[in-house]
XYZ file of C-alpha atoms in Angstrom:
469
model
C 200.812 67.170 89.589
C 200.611 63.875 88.064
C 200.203 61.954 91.433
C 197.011 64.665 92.127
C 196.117 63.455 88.639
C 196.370 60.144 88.865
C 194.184 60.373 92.425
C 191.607 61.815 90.318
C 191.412 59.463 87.920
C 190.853 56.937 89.934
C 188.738 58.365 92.123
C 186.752 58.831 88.591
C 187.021 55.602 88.201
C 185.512 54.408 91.746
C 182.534 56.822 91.239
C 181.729 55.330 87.706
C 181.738 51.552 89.233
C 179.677 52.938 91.804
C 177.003 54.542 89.995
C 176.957 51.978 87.440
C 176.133 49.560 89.654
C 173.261 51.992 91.149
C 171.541 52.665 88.130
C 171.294 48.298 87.473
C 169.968 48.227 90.858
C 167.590 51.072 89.631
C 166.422 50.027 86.231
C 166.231 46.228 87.899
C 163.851 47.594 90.410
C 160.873 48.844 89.245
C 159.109 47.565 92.645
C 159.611 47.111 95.826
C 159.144 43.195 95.098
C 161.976 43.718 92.314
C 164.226 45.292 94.631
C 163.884 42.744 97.642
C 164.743 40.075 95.085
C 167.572 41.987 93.563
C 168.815 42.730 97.157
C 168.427 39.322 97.555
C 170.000 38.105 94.218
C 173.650 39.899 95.448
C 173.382 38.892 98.702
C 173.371 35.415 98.154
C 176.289 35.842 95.197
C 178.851 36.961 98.183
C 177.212 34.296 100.456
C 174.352 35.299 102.578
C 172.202 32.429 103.973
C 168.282 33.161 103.409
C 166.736 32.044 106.546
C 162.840 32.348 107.517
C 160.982 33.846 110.046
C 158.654 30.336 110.212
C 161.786 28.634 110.959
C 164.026 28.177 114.075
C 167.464 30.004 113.865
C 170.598 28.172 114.567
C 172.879 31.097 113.951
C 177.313 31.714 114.415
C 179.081 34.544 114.855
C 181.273 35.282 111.960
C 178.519 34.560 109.612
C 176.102 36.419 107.466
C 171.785 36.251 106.880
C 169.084 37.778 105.336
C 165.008 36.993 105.716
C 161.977 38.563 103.742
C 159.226 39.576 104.968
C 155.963 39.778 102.123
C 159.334 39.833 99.603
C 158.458 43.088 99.886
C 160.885 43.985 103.151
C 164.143 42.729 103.384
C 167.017 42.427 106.691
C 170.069 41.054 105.882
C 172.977 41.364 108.868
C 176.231 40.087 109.348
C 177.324 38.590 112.868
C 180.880 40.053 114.273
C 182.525 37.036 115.269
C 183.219 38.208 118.932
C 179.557 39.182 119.426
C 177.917 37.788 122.499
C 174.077 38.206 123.308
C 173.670 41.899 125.034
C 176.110 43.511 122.566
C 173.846 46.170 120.042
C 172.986 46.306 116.433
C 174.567 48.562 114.101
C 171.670 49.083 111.629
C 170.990 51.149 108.526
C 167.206 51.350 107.384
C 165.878 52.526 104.088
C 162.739 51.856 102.543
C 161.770 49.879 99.004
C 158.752 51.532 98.324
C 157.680 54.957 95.808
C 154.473 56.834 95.240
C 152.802 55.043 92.305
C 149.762 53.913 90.999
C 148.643 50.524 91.569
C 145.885 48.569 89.531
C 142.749 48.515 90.967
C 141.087 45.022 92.089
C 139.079 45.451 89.508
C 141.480 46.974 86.726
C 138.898 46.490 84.001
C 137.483 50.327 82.383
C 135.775 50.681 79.136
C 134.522 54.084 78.021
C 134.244 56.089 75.055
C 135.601 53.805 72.624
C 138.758 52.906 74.489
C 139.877 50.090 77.191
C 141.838 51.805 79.874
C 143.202 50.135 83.236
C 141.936 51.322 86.666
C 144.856 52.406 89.013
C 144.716 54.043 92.508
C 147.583 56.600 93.904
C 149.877 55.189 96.551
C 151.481 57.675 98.646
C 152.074 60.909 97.814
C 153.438 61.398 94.436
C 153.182 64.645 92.366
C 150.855 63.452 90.003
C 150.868 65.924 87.220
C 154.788 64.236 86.171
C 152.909 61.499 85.568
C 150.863 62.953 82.051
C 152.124 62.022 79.029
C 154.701 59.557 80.060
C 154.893 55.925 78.337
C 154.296 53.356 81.200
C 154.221 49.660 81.803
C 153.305 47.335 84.284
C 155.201 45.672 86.403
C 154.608 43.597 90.225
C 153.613 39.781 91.147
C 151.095 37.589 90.034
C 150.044 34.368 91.993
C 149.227 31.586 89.811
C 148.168 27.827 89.215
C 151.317 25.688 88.538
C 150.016 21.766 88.909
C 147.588 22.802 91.434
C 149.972 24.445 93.798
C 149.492 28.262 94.156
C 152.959 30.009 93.164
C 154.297 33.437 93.311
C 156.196 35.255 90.701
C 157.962 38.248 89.997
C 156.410 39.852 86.482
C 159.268 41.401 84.935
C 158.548 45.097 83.344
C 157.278 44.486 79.874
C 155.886 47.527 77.637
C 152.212 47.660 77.627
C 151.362 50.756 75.772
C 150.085 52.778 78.396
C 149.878 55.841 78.367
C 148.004 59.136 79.792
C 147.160 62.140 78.162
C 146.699 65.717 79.291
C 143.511 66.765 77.150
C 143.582 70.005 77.408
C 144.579 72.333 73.640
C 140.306 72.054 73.313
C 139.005 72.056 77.188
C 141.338 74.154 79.222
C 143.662 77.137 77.396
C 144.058 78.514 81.149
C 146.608 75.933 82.564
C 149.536 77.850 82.151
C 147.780 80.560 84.154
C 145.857 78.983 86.421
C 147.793 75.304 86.691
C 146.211 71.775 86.175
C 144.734 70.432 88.879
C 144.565 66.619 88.897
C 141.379 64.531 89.043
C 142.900 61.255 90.677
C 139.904 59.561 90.179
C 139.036 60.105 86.566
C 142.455 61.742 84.938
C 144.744 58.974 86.340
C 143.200 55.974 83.770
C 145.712 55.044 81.714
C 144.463 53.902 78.164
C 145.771 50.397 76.727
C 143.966 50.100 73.695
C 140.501 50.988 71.459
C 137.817 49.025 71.586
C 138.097 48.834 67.619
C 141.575 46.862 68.127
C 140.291 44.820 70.609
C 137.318 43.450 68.745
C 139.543 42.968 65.777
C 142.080 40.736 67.707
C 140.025 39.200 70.052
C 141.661 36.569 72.769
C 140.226 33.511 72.147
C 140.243 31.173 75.297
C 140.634 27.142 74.352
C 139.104 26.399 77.502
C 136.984 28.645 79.265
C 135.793 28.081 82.907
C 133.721 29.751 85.451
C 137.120 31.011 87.430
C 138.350 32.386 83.834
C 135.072 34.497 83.212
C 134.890 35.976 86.412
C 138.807 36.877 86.629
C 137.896 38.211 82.817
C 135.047 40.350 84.251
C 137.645 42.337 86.802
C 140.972 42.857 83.576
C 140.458 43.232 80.373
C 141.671 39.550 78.643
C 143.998 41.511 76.661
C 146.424 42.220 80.141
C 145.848 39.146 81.494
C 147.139 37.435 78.164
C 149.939 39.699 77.991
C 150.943 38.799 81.926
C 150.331 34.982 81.409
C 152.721 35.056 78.141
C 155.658 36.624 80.067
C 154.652 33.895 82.993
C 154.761 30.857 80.601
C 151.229 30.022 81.654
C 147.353 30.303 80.374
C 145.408 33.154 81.490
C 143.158 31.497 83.215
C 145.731 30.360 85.588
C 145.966 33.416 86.558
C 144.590 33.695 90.776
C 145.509 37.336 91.130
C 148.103 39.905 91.217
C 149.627 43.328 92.963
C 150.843 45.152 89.440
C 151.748 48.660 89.343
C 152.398 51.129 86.273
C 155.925 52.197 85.646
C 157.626 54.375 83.586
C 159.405 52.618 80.712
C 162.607 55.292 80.628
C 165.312 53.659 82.428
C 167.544 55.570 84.791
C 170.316 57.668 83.383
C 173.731 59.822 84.049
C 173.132 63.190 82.524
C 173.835 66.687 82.761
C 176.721 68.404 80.266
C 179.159 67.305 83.005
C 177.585 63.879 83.577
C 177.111 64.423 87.144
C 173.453 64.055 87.659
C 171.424 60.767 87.859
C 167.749 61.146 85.941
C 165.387 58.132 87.830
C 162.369 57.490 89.125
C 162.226 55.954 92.488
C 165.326 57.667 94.091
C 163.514 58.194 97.092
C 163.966 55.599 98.492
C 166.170 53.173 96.180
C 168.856 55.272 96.283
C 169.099 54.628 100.255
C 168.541 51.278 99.616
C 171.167 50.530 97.251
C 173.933 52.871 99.407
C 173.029 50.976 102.268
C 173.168 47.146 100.818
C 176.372 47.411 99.084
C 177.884 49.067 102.159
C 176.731 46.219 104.469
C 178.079 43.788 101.594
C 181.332 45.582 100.973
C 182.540 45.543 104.619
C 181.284 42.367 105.528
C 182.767 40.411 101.841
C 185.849 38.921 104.041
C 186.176 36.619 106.777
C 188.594 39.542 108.511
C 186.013 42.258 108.014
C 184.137 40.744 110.988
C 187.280 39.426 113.254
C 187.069 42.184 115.686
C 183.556 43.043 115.323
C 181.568 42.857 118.805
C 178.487 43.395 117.313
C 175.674 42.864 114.281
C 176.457 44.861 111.588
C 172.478 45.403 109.722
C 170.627 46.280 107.413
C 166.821 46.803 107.246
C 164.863 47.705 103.584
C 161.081 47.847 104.638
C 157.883 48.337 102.473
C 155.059 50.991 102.778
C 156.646 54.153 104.626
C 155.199 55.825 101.658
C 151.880 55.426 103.447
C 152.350 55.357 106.750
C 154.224 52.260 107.513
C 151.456 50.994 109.484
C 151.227 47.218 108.253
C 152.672 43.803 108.603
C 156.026 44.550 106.914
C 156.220 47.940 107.377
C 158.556 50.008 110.018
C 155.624 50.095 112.397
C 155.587 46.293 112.346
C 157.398 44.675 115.132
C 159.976 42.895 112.228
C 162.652 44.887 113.560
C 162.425 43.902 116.836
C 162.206 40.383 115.804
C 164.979 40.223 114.155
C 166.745 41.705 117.169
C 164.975 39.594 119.752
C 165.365 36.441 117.202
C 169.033 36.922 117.069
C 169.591 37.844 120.701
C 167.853 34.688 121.797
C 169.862 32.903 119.578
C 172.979 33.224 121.115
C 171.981 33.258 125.186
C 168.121 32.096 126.329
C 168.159 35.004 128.752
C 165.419 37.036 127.440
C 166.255 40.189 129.155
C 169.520 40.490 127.811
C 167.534 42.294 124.354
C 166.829 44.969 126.392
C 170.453 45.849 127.057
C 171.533 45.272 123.846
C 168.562 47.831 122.087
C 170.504 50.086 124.263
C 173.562 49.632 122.942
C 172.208 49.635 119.594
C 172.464 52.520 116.901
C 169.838 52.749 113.760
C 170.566 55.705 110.952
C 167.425 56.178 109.619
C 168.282 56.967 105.549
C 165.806 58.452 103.392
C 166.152 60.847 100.855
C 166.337 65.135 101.605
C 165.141 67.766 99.790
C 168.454 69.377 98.119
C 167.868 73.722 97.985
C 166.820 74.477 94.426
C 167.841 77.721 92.686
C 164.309 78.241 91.780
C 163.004 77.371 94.985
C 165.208 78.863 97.377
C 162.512 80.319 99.842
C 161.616 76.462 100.961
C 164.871 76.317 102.679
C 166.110 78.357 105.435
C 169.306 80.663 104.688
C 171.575 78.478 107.547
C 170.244 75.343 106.417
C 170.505 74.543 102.217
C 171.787 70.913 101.406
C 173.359 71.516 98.363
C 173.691 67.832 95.420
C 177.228 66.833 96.091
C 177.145 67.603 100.053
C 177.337 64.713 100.944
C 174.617 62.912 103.547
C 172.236 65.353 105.339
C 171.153 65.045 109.021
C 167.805 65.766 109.482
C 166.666 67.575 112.454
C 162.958 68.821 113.271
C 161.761 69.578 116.906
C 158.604 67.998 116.407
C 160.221 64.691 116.361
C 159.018 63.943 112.753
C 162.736 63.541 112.620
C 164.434 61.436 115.368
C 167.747 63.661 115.560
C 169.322 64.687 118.586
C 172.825 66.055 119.094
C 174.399 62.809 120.717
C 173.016 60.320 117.410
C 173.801 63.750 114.962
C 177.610 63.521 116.337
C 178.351 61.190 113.604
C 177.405 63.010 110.918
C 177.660 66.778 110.721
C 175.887 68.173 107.879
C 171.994 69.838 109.078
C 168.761 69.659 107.193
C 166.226 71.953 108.704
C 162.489 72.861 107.054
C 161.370 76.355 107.497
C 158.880 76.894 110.425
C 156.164 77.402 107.973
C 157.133 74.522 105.751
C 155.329 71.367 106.271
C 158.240 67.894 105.839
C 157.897 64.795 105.844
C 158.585 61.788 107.971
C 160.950 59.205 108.052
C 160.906 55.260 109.448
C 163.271 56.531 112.221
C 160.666 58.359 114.575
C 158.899 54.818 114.414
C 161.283 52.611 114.609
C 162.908 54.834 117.494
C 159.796 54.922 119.799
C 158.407 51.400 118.934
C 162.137 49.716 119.412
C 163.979 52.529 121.914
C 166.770 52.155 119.568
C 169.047 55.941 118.980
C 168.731 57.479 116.102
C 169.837 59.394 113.575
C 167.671 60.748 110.362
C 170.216 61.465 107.793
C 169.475 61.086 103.852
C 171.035 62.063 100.593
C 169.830 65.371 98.706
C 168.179 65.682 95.564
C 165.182 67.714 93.691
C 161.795 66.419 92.287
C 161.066 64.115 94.908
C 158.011 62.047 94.785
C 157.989 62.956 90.432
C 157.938 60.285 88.436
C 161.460 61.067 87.120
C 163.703 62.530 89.656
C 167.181 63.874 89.918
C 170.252 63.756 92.211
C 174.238 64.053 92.366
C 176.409 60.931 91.623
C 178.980 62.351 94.163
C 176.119 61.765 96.538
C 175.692 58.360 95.973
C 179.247 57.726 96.458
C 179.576 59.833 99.547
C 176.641 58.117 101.189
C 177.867 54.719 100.355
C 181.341 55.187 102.061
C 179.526 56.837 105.000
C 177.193 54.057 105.554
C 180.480 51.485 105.313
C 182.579 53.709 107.692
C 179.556 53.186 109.912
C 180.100 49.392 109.936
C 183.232 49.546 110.011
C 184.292 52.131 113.157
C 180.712 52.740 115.085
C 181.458 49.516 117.732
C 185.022 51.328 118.494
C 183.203 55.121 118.181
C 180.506 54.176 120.360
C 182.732 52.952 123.264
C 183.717 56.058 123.536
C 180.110 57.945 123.739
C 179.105 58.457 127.561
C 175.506 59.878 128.081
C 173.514 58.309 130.741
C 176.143 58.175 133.573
């Protein structure tokens, strides 16, 4: 009894370090620009090398890189230190992008007495979560620093924005007959009055022709606010990709704690599990001693919309990397072909868990349930890249009802534009695509551990896999 105990509380113990360290990941990630460069930040604290893809590679086996790609995509991979050119890539994908809405090139609204900041929906979030919620901005501004042209990342600062639902005077039918969201003209969120603004007007020392025509897109108030968490003047300011973002960080709830409140669990959640995993069995020089292969992992941007672009899955990054590191290692430029072939991706995005309320969107023999575990996904359609020999690892089915539209995942693209096997496998949790969503903290653990047994075993596992004979 107290040995069972003891298990428990440390097991306890292991999921509370875990999930700790998720929601920092979470709250530090507001973007997918945020959570490149906090992927980035702990790989280089156990001692990945940032290389670049404008660079030649001199690479080792036994040692461990990373590149970004827009900072918005990420690859980091370890190389086993008996790997020879032809041997495959063990590779874990996720994505670093959410539905959101992003500022408009020309942010700038006035109307009815108040200043408000043009956005435009990316991807498909569920809107209506978004009303009434207190937001902020948050992405990357490009800026003058002694005439050079320099990036940044613009930490989350509160902004006062905020939407409202007008609808006690307008509409007392949306309980009955639901509200149906204008994304062009509801979606505005409102940063000040026009009142306030005249009474605290930004004065500019120095105004220019570049500064009145930036002013003429953003309202001077935003652009002051950016340039004073930048440490610059606002008419340094070139441009910027900013986003709004909900200011309520990510939590552990529930009466039993065992929930985590968020937004952006699809697909951080992925994207965390999958990091630390690579990191955790690749932290000593022993954890790569017998490895034969390249142990991977690949965060991309933009699968929320379609992941057609130059970092997204549909981008030929991943087989760059591949070909990159290959070629590295032997000039023989067929040899990438065999070694796609002997490479393994699991495709990791986030399932739809059954919901009590909702229990007709699953089918009765397939209900991922929070605290499952990982989910393989399976569709016939191929919007899922499952088949039984890449589902042996992992034996827990996802299946959408016949007359239930899903979604898609990097791995159908990734498998048809690389010819890499593949598995579609993901976490489960409700709410997706809101702007706060919900999931297990058993999950996170479980998928973590998965995604490190992966590394750890798959080069002995697949050895023993005979298909094409």
């Amino acid at each position: 009894m107290a040995m069972a105990k003891a298990k428990a509380e440390a097991n306890g113990e292991e999921v509370n370090s875990i999930v700790s360290d998720f929601l920092h990941f979470l709250n530090a990630s507001p973007t997918a620009f945020h959570a490149v460069d906090e992927a980035k930040r702990r790989l280089q604290t156990v001692g990945y090398q940032q290389i670049s893809e404008r660079e030649d590679w001199e690479l080792e086996a036994g040692k461990r890189y990373f590149f970004t790609r827009n900072h918005s995509t990420i690859i980091a991979f370890a190389v086993g230190k008996k790997y020879v050119a032809g041997n495959g890539f063990h590779v874990v994908g996720a994505h670093t992008d959410s539905p959101c809405l992003k500022l408009k090139p020309v942010s700038k609204v006035t109307k009815g007495g108040y200043l408000e900041v043009g956005v435009q929906t990316y991807g498909g979030g569920l809107w209506h979560t978004w009303f009434d919620r207190d937001l902020t901005v948050a992405g990357r501004v490009l800026y003058l620093d002694k005439s050079l042209c320099c990036l940044v990342i613009l930490p989350p600062y509160p902004l006062g924005l905020r939407k409202y639902k007008f609808l006690c005077f307008n509409n007392r039918n949306v309980n009955s007959d639901g509200f149906k969201v204008n994304t062009q003209s509801h979606l505005v969120p409102i940063l000040a009055t026009s009142l306030k603004e005249e009474l605290n007007k930004v004065v500019t020392d120095s105004p220019n022709e570049r500064t009145d025509t930036y002013s003429s897109k953003h309202h001077s108030h935003l652009l002051q606010m950016i340039a004073s968490q930048i440490g610059c003047r606002p008419d340094d300011i070139c441009d910027f990709e900013l986003q709004a973002c909900d200011t309520q960080p990510s939590i552990v709830a529930g009466i039993k704690k065992e929930f985590i409140f968020s937004g952006r669990l699809d697909n951080l959640c992925m994207s965390f599990c999958s990091l630390k995993a690579l990191i955790d069995s690749t932290s000593s020089e022993s954890d790569l001693e017998d490895e034969i292969g390249v142990r991977m992992v690949a965060l991309f941007d933009h699968e929320e919309v379609g992941s057609d672009s130059a970092q997204g899955a549909g981008s030929p990054a991943m087989l760059d990397a591949l070909s990159r590191i290959t070629n590295s290692f032997c000039s023989n430029s067929k040899l990438i072909e065999k070694a796609i072939q002997r490479s393994f991706l699991v495709s990791a995005d986030m399932a739809h868990a059954l919901h009590p309320n909702y229990m007709d969107k699953h089918e009765d023999n397939h209900q991922p349930k929070l605290h499952g575990g990982l989910v393989i996904k399976h569709n016939a359609n191929q919007r899922y890249a499952t088949n039984a020999v890449t589902s042996f690892v992992f034996r827990e089915d996802f299946v959408v009802r016949n007359d239930m539209a899903c979604g898609s995942t990097i791995g159908p693209i990734l498998a048809s534009g690389v010819g890499i096997r593949t598995v579609d496998v993901g976490a489960p949790q409700l709410s997706m695509h809101s702007i706060r969503e919900m999931c297990a903290v058993d999950d996170v653990k479980h998928s973590y551990e998965h995604f490190k047994a992966f590394f750890q075993e798959f080069s002995e596992l697949d050895a023993k896999i005979k298909v094409d004979m």
